[in-house]
Amino acid sequence: MAWTRNQMAARAAHELQDGFYVNLGIGIPTLVANHIPEGITVQLHSENGMMGIGPFPFEGDEDADLINAGKQTVTELPTTSYFDSAASFGMVRGGHIDISILGALQVAENGDLANWMIPGKMVKGMGGAMDLVAGVPRVVVLMEHTAKGAPKILKSCDLPLTGKGVVSMIITDLAVFSIDKTKTPSLILIDKPDDVTIDEIRAATEADFVVHSTAHRRAIEEVEE
């Protein structure tokens, strides 16, 4: 069985280390805030000027004045700080964010990322995505493996790129790939749900990949939906 969105977010949260400054993109990546591993402290950063984002509020506890860059209501922590968007992007462009977890429309086997537009569809703009992939040393993509049955992990992207060769890891409902651009193929399958087979992953992935031995035995702990 494929991972749920919460299980995907929990798997992504295991890539965080104590003391990290972390930016979460809109969509599934925002769920990572609810799955920070015990024993570590991270600071969640939002482009609209907030550092130190807490978990999503329970229904009825929302504060309309506390929102992230995706306009979702969030909670604050005792360590939360606020600043203008210029300072926020200065942190990104200055290399002060350790990891960015973003959604994607497509990812290529060499780490190219397309996550901001589909030609012919109205979009408001790229937002902070280009800055996040250019100014943050590690980019993890968190997304569904396919869209309407079509693979999203490709030999090369055919949508407009957000950044070239910027992705370090891909986490989907079917698999976790690390990307090592010094190797061919550069995609390495390192983790997967217990009930998903390697053949199922290959059938849903256009790009070539190799299988690390750990992918045969590692599994994410159950996370309640």
PDB file of C-alpha atoms in Angstrom:
ATOM      1  CA  MET A   1       0.000   0.000   0.000  1.00  0.00           C
ATOM      2  CA  ALA A   2       1.287   3.439  -0.898  1.00  0.00           C
ATOM      3  CA  TRP A   3       2.089   5.922   1.855  1.00  0.00           C
ATOM      4  CA  THR A   4      -0.561   8.435   2.827  1.00  0.00           C
ATOM      5  CA  ARG A   5       0.271  12.134   2.692  1.00  0.00           C
ATOM      6  CA  ASN A   6       0.908  12.131   6.438  1.00  0.00           C
ATOM      7  CA  GLN A   7       3.265   9.172   6.125  1.00  0.00           C
ATOM      8  CA  MET A   8       5.083  10.943   3.285  1.00  0.00           C
ATOM      9  CA  ALA A   9       5.429  14.041   5.480  1.00  0.00           C
ATOM     10  CA  ALA A  10       6.661  11.914   8.391  1.00  0.00           C
ATOM     11  CA  ARG A  11       9.296  10.333   6.136  1.00  0.00           C
ATOM     12  CA  ALA A  12      10.416  13.781   4.995  1.00  0.00           C
ATOM     13  CA  ALA A  13      10.633  14.969   8.606  1.00  0.00           C
ATOM     14  CA  HIS A  14      13.262  12.304   9.242  1.00  0.00           C
ATOM     15  CA  GLU A  15      15.592  14.245   6.917  1.00  0.00           C
ATOM     16  CA  LEU A  16      15.683  17.118   9.432  1.00  0.00           C
ATOM     17  CA  GLN A  17      18.518  17.506  11.906  1.00  0.00           C
ATOM     18  CA  ASP A  18      18.689  19.273  15.243  1.00  0.00           C
ATOM     19  CA  GLY A  19      19.230  23.007  14.807  1.00  0.00           C
ATOM     20  CA  PHE A  20      18.126  23.123  11.166  1.00  0.00           C
ATOM     21  CA  TYR A  21      16.409  26.155   9.668  1.00  0.00           C
ATOM     22  CA  VAL A  22      13.751  24.713   7.372  1.00  0.00           C
ATOM     23  CA  ASN A  23      11.492  26.086   4.653  1.00  0.00           C
ATOM     24  CA  LEU A  24       8.337  24.152   3.786  1.00  0.00           C
ATOM     25  CA  GLY A  25       6.627  24.698   0.439  1.00  0.00           C
ATOM     26  CA  ILE A  26       2.875  24.728  -0.071  1.00  0.00           C
ATOM     27  CA  GLY A  27       0.853  21.526  -0.363  1.00  0.00           C
ATOM     28  CA  ILE A  28       2.057  18.254   1.159  1.00  0.00           C
ATOM     29  CA  PRO A  29       5.298  19.807   2.525  1.00  0.00           C
ATOM     30  CA  THR A  30       3.308  21.899   5.020  1.00  0.00           C
ATOM     31  CA  LEU A  31       2.313  18.651   6.789  1.00  0.00           C
ATOM     32  CA  VAL A  32       5.943  18.125   7.823  1.00  0.00           C
ATOM     33  CA  ALA A  33       5.362  20.682  10.604  1.00  0.00           C
ATOM     34  CA  ASN A  34       3.155  18.112  12.359  1.00  0.00           C
ATOM     35  CA  HIS A  35       5.804  15.359  12.286  1.00  0.00           C
ATOM     36  CA  ILE A  36       9.007  16.894  13.658  1.00  0.00           C
ATOM     37  CA  PRO A  37      10.860  13.993  15.353  1.00  0.00           C
ATOM     38  CA  GLU A  38      11.106  14.045  19.133  1.00  0.00           C
ATOM     39  CA  GLY A  39      14.426  15.154  20.559  1.00  0.00           C
ATOM     40  CA  ILE A  40      15.305  17.686  17.880  1.00  0.00           C
ATOM     41  CA  THR A  41      14.588  21.389  17.560  1.00  0.00           C
ATOM     42  CA  VAL A  42      14.171  23.029  14.158  1.00  0.00           C
ATOM     43  CA  GLN A  43      13.023  26.474  13.095  1.00  0.00           C
ATOM     44  CA  LEU A  44      10.426  26.522  10.334  1.00  0.00           C
ATOM     45  CA  HIS A  45      10.764  29.508   8.019  1.00  0.00           C
ATOM     46  CA  SER A  46       8.081  31.133   5.862  1.00  0.00           C
ATOM     47  CA  GLU A  47       8.767  33.597   3.043  1.00  0.00           C
ATOM     48  CA  ASN A  48       6.033  35.955   4.251  1.00  0.00           C
ATOM     49  CA  GLY A  49       8.125  36.803   7.325  1.00  0.00           C
ATOM     50  CA  MET A  50       7.807  34.203  10.069  1.00  0.00           C
ATOM     51  CA  MET A  51      10.474  32.061  11.737  1.00  0.00           C
ATOM     52  CA  GLY A  52       9.443  29.412  14.229  1.00  0.00           C
ATOM     53  CA  ILE A  53       6.169  28.001  12.885  1.00  0.00           C
ATOM     54  CA  GLY A  54       4.320  25.517  15.071  1.00  0.00           C
ATOM     55  CA  PRO A  55       1.947  22.696  14.063  1.00  0.00           C
ATOM     56  CA  PHE A  56      -1.316  23.406  12.294  1.00  0.00           C
ATOM     57  CA  PRO A  57      -4.011  24.623  14.717  1.00  0.00           C
ATOM     58  CA  PHE A  58      -6.886  22.422  15.787  1.00  0.00           C
ATOM     59  CA  GLU A  59     -10.283  23.291  14.350  1.00  0.00           C
ATOM     60  CA  GLY A  60     -11.687  26.250  16.225  1.00  0.00           C
ATOM     61  CA  ASP A  61      -8.267  27.448  17.434  1.00  0.00           C
ATOM     62  CA  GLU A  62      -7.256  29.194  14.181  1.00  0.00           C
ATOM     63  CA  ASP A  63      -5.924  32.754  14.277  1.00  0.00           C
ATOM     64  CA  ALA A  64      -6.587  34.443  10.915  1.00  0.00           C
ATOM     65  CA  ASP A  65      -3.602  36.749  11.490  1.00  0.00           C
ATOM     66  CA  LEU A  66      -1.164  33.820  11.720  1.00  0.00           C
ATOM     67  CA  ILE A  67      -0.620  32.434   8.221  1.00  0.00           C
ATOM     68  CA  ASN A  68       2.214  30.856   6.265  1.00  0.00           C
ATOM     69  CA  ALA A  69       3.276  31.732   2.706  1.00  0.00           C
ATOM     70  CA  GLY A  70       0.490  29.502   1.357  1.00  0.00           C
ATOM     71  CA  LYS A  71      -2.102  31.506   3.350  1.00  0.00           C
ATOM     72  CA  GLN A  72      -2.814  28.551   5.653  1.00  0.00           C
ATOM     73  CA  THR A  73      -3.423  29.291   9.312  1.00  0.00           C
ATOM     74  CA  VAL A  74      -0.540  28.152  11.528  1.00  0.00           C
ATOM     75  CA  THR A  75       0.500  28.389  15.170  1.00  0.00           C
ATOM     76  CA  GLU A  76       3.353  30.260  16.793  1.00  0.00           C
ATOM     77  CA  LEU A  77       5.897  29.070  19.353  1.00  0.00           C
ATOM     78  CA  PRO A  78       7.645  30.861  22.239  1.00  0.00           C
ATOM     79  CA  THR A  79      10.640  31.242  19.887  1.00  0.00           C
ATOM     80  CA  THR A  80       8.654  32.649  16.928  1.00  0.00           C
ATOM     81  CA  SER A  81       9.925  35.855  15.344  1.00  0.00           C
ATOM     82  CA  TYR A  82       8.447  38.102  12.662  1.00  0.00           C
ATOM     83  CA  PHE A  83      10.035  40.285   9.986  1.00  0.00           C
ATOM     84  CA  ASP A  84       9.298  41.709   6.546  1.00  0.00           C
ATOM     85  CA  SER A  85       9.527  39.673   3.355  1.00  0.00           C
ATOM     86  CA  ALA A  86      12.738  41.455   2.292  1.00  0.00           C
ATOM     87  CA  ALA A  87      14.502  40.153   5.402  1.00  0.00           C
ATOM     88  CA  SER A  88      12.929  36.739   4.835  1.00  0.00           C
ATOM     89  CA  PHE A  89      14.301  36.470   1.294  1.00  0.00           C
ATOM     90  CA  GLY A  90      17.615  37.828   2.528  1.00  0.00           C
ATOM     91  CA  MET A  91      17.841  34.761   4.773  1.00  0.00           C
ATOM     92  CA  VAL A  92      17.136  32.490   1.795  1.00  0.00           C
ATOM     93  CA  ARG A  93      19.492  34.226  -0.636  1.00  0.00           C
ATOM     94  CA  GLY A  94      22.188  34.487   2.014  1.00  0.00           C
ATOM     95  CA  GLY A  95      22.291  30.715   2.488  1.00  0.00           C
ATOM     96  CA  HIS A  96      20.896  30.743   6.038  1.00  0.00           C
ATOM     97  CA  ILE A  97      18.223  28.086   5.413  1.00  0.00           C
ATOM     98  CA  ASP A  98      19.551  24.515   5.730  1.00  0.00           C
ATOM     99  CA  ILE A  99      16.904  22.581   3.824  1.00  0.00           C
ATOM    100  CA  SER A 100      13.850  23.303   1.713  1.00  0.00           C
ATOM    101  CA  ILE A 101      11.052  20.753   1.276  1.00  0.00           C
ATOM    102  CA  LEU A 102       9.002  21.586  -1.813  1.00  0.00           C
ATOM    103  CA  GLY A 103       6.262  20.141  -3.973  1.00  0.00           C
ATOM    104  CA  ALA A 104       6.795  19.534  -7.683  1.00  0.00           C
ATOM    105  CA  LEU A 105       5.036  19.033 -10.981  1.00  0.00           C
ATOM    106  CA  GLN A 106       8.028  17.173 -12.430  1.00  0.00           C
ATOM    107  CA  VAL A 107      11.542  16.153 -11.401  1.00  0.00           C
ATOM    108  CA  ALA A 108      14.181  14.923 -13.840  1.00  0.00           C
ATOM    109  CA  GLU A 109      16.678  12.171 -13.101  1.00  0.00           C
ATOM    110  CA  ASN A 110      19.486  14.760 -12.956  1.00  0.00           C
ATOM    111  CA  GLY A 111      17.692  16.825 -10.290  1.00  0.00           C
ATOM    112  CA  ASP A 112      16.033  19.416 -12.553  1.00  0.00           C
ATOM    113  CA  LEU A 113      12.866  20.770 -10.928  1.00  0.00           C
ATOM    114  CA  ALA A 114       9.652  22.072 -12.504  1.00  0.00           C
ATOM    115  CA  ASN A 115       7.144  23.203  -9.893  1.00  0.00           C
ATOM    116  CA  TRP A 116       5.638  26.533 -10.810  1.00  0.00           C
ATOM    117  CA  MET A 117       3.564  26.483 -14.004  1.00  0.00           C
ATOM    118  CA  ILE A 118       1.839  24.480 -16.711  1.00  0.00           C
ATOM    119  CA  PRO A 119       1.789  26.352 -20.037  1.00  0.00           C
ATOM    120  CA  GLY A 120      -1.698  27.563 -20.910  1.00  0.00           C
ATOM    121  CA  LYS A 121      -2.871  27.677 -17.305  1.00  0.00           C
ATOM    122  CA  MET A 122      -3.070  30.921 -15.364  1.00  0.00           C
ATOM    123  CA  VAL A 123      -0.501  31.237 -12.596  1.00  0.00           C
ATOM    124  CA  LYS A 124       0.214  34.088 -10.228  1.00  0.00           C
ATOM    125  CA  GLY A 125       3.962  33.734 -10.641  1.00  0.00           C
ATOM    126  CA  MET A 126       6.897  31.679  -9.434  1.00  0.00           C
ATOM    127  CA  GLY A 127       6.747  33.106  -5.918  1.00  0.00           C
ATOM    128  CA  GLY A 128       9.794  32.233  -3.835  1.00  0.00           C
ATOM    129  CA  ALA A 129      10.512  28.887  -5.478  1.00  0.00           C
ATOM    130  CA  MET A 130      13.432  30.084  -7.616  1.00  0.00           C
ATOM    131  CA  ASP A 131      15.117  31.706  -4.601  1.00  0.00           C
ATOM    132  CA  LEU A 132      14.567  28.607  -2.461  1.00  0.00           C
ATOM    133  CA  VAL A 133      16.196  26.226  -4.927  1.00  0.00           C
ATOM    134  CA  ALA A 134      19.078  28.603  -5.689  1.00  0.00           C
ATOM    135  CA  GLY A 135      19.845  29.767  -2.141  1.00  0.00           C
ATOM    136  CA  VAL A 136      19.266  26.625  -0.061  1.00  0.00           C
ATOM    137  CA  PRO A 137      21.966  23.918  -0.078  1.00  0.00           C
ATOM    138  CA  ARG A 138      19.595  20.931   0.129  1.00  0.00           C
ATOM    139  CA  VAL A 139      16.262  20.630  -1.666  1.00  0.00           C
ATOM    140  CA  VAL A 140      13.929  17.713  -0.960  1.00  0.00           C
ATOM    141  CA  VAL A 141      10.880  17.220  -3.183  1.00  0.00           C
ATOM    142  CA  LEU A 142       7.741  15.827  -1.548  1.00  0.00           C
ATOM    143  CA  MET A 143       5.025  14.909  -4.056  1.00  0.00           C
ATOM    144  CA  GLU A 144       2.703  12.229  -5.402  1.00  0.00           C
ATOM    145  CA  HIS A 145       4.572   9.783  -7.650  1.00  0.00           C
ATOM    146  CA  THR A 146       2.199  10.196 -10.607  1.00  0.00           C
ATOM    147  CA  ALA A 147      -0.394  12.685 -11.873  1.00  0.00           C
ATOM    148  CA  LYS A 148      -3.489  11.116 -13.443  1.00  0.00           C
ATOM    149  CA  GLY A 149      -1.431   7.959 -13.955  1.00  0.00           C
ATOM    150  CA  ALA A 150       1.443   9.727 -15.720  1.00  0.00           C
ATOM    151  CA  PRO A 151       4.951   9.603 -14.194  1.00  0.00           C
ATOM    152  CA  LYS A 152       6.283  12.777 -12.563  1.00  0.00           C
ATOM    153  CA  ILE A 153       9.876  11.501 -12.217  1.00  0.00           C
ATOM    154  CA  LEU A 154      11.202  11.789 -15.759  1.00  0.00           C
ATOM    155  CA  LYS A 155      14.326  11.464 -17.851  1.00  0.00           C
ATOM    156  CA  SER A 156      13.937  15.194 -18.524  1.00  0.00           C
ATOM    157  CA  CYS A 157      11.281  17.753 -17.602  1.00  0.00           C
ATOM    158  CA  ASP A 158       9.047  19.138 -20.362  1.00  0.00           C
ATOM    159  CA  LEU A 159       7.565  21.898 -18.183  1.00  0.00           C
ATOM    160  CA  PRO A 160       9.303  25.244 -17.512  1.00  0.00           C
ATOM    161  CA  LEU A 161      12.093  24.714 -14.981  1.00  0.00           C
ATOM    162  CA  THR A 162      12.333  26.286 -11.564  1.00  0.00           C
ATOM    163  CA  GLY A 163      15.977  25.234 -11.233  1.00  0.00           C
ATOM    164  CA  LYS A 164      18.519  22.969 -12.939  1.00  0.00           C
ATOM    165  CA  GLY A 165      20.109  20.103 -11.013  1.00  0.00           C
ATOM    166  CA  VAL A 166      18.873  21.419  -7.665  1.00  0.00           C
ATOM    167  CA  VAL A 167      17.026  18.427  -6.147  1.00  0.00           C
ATOM    168  CA  SER A 168      18.881  16.194  -3.677  1.00  0.00           C
ATOM    169  CA  MET A 169      16.066  13.805  -2.720  1.00  0.00           C
ATOM    170  CA  ILE A 170      12.578  12.847  -3.926  1.00  0.00           C
ATOM    171  CA  ILE A 171       9.962  11.466  -1.519  1.00  0.00           C
ATOM    172  CA  THR A 172       6.688  10.185  -2.971  1.00  0.00           C
ATOM    173  CA  ASP A 173       3.857   7.909  -1.908  1.00  0.00           C
ATOM    174  CA  LEU A 174       5.714   5.006  -3.566  1.00  0.00           C
ATOM    175  CA  ALA A 175       9.416   5.625  -3.025  1.00  0.00           C
ATOM    176  CA  VAL A 176      12.328   7.651  -1.715  1.00  0.00           C
ATOM    177  CA  PHE A 177      15.136   8.458  -4.151  1.00  0.00           C
ATOM    178  CA  SER A 178      18.431  10.132  -3.425  1.00  0.00           C
ATOM    179  CA  ILE A 179      20.127  11.859  -6.363  1.00  0.00           C
ATOM    180  CA  ASP A 180      23.864  11.439  -6.903  1.00  0.00           C
ATOM    181  CA  LYS A 181      24.804  13.371 -10.026  1.00  0.00           C
ATOM    182  CA  THR A 182      28.262  11.766 -10.061  1.00  0.00           C
ATOM    183  CA  LYS A 183      26.726   8.389 -10.906  1.00  0.00           C
ATOM    184  CA  THR A 184      24.743   6.896 -13.796  1.00  0.00           C
ATOM    185  CA  PRO A 185      21.870   6.389 -13.213  1.00  0.00           C
ATOM    186  CA  SER A 186      21.850   9.233 -10.705  1.00  0.00           C
ATOM    187  CA  LEU A 187      18.589   8.147  -9.047  1.00  0.00           C
ATOM    188  CA  ILE A 188      19.052   5.691  -6.176  1.00  0.00           C
ATOM    189  CA  LEU A 189      16.005   4.056  -4.573  1.00  0.00           C
ATOM    190  CA  ILE A 190      16.727   4.069  -0.824  1.00  0.00           C
ATOM    191  CA  ASP A 191      13.318   3.515   0.790  1.00  0.00           C
ATOM    192  CA  LYS A 192       9.761   2.456  -0.019  1.00  0.00           C
ATOM    193  CA  PRO A 193       6.527   1.322   1.649  1.00  0.00           C
ATOM    194  CA  ASP A 194       6.561  -2.336   2.699  1.00  0.00           C
ATOM    195  CA  ASP A 195       3.779  -3.391   0.336  1.00  0.00           C
ATOM    196  CA  VAL A 196       5.049  -1.589  -2.771  1.00  0.00           C
ATOM    197  CA  THR A 197       7.258  -3.680  -5.055  1.00  0.00           C
ATOM    198  CA  ILE A 198      10.283  -2.550  -7.042  1.00  0.00           C
ATOM    199  CA  ASP A 199       8.440  -3.502 -10.229  1.00  0.00           C
ATOM    200  CA  GLU A 200       5.519  -1.232  -9.292  1.00  0.00           C
ATOM    201  CA  ILE A 201       7.928   1.650  -8.750  1.00  0.00           C
ATOM    202  CA  ARG A 202       9.643   1.038 -12.092  1.00  0.00           C
ATOM    203  CA  ALA A 203       6.258   0.972 -13.858  1.00  0.00           C
ATOM    204  CA  ALA A 204       5.373   4.377 -12.383  1.00  0.00           C
ATOM    205  CA  THR A 205       8.793   6.000 -13.036  1.00  0.00           C
ATOM    206  CA  GLU A 206      10.045   7.105 -16.449  1.00  0.00           C
ATOM    207  CA  ALA A 207      13.583   7.791 -15.245  1.00  0.00           C
ATOM    208  CA  ASP A 208      16.123   5.018 -14.736  1.00  0.00           C
ATOM    209  CA  PHE A 209      17.215   4.194 -11.198  1.00  0.00           C
ATOM    210  CA  VAL A 210      19.262   1.720  -9.208  1.00  0.00           C
ATOM    211  CA  VAL A 211      18.134   0.060  -5.994  1.00  0.00           C
ATOM    212  CA  HIS A 212      20.072   0.442  -2.756  1.00  0.00           C
ATOM    213  CA  SER A 213      20.012  -2.653  -0.545  1.00  0.00           C
ATOM    214  CA  THR A 214      18.272  -0.748   2.267  1.00  0.00           C
ATOM    215  CA  ALA A 215      15.208  -0.157   0.084  1.00  0.00           C
ATOM    216  CA  HIS A 216      14.318  -3.816   0.378  1.00  0.00           C
ATOM    217  CA  ARG A 217      13.957  -3.711   4.142  1.00  0.00           C
ATOM    218  CA  ARG A 218      13.392  -0.162   5.393  1.00  0.00           C
ATOM    219  CA  ALA A 219       9.844   0.973   6.071  1.00  0.00           C
ATOM    220  CA  ILE A 220       8.264   4.038   7.617  1.00  0.00           C
ATOM    221  CA  GLU A 221       6.540   3.532  10.957  1.00  0.00           C
ATOM    222  CA  GLU A 222       2.784   3.680  10.862  1.00  0.00           C
ATOM    223  CA  VAL A 223       1.374   7.191  11.132  1.00  0.00           C
ATOM    224  CA  GLU A 224      -2.312   7.583  11.747  1.00  0.00           C
ATOM    225  CA  GLU A 225      -4.134   9.497   8.995  1.00  0.00           C
TER     226      GLU A 225
END
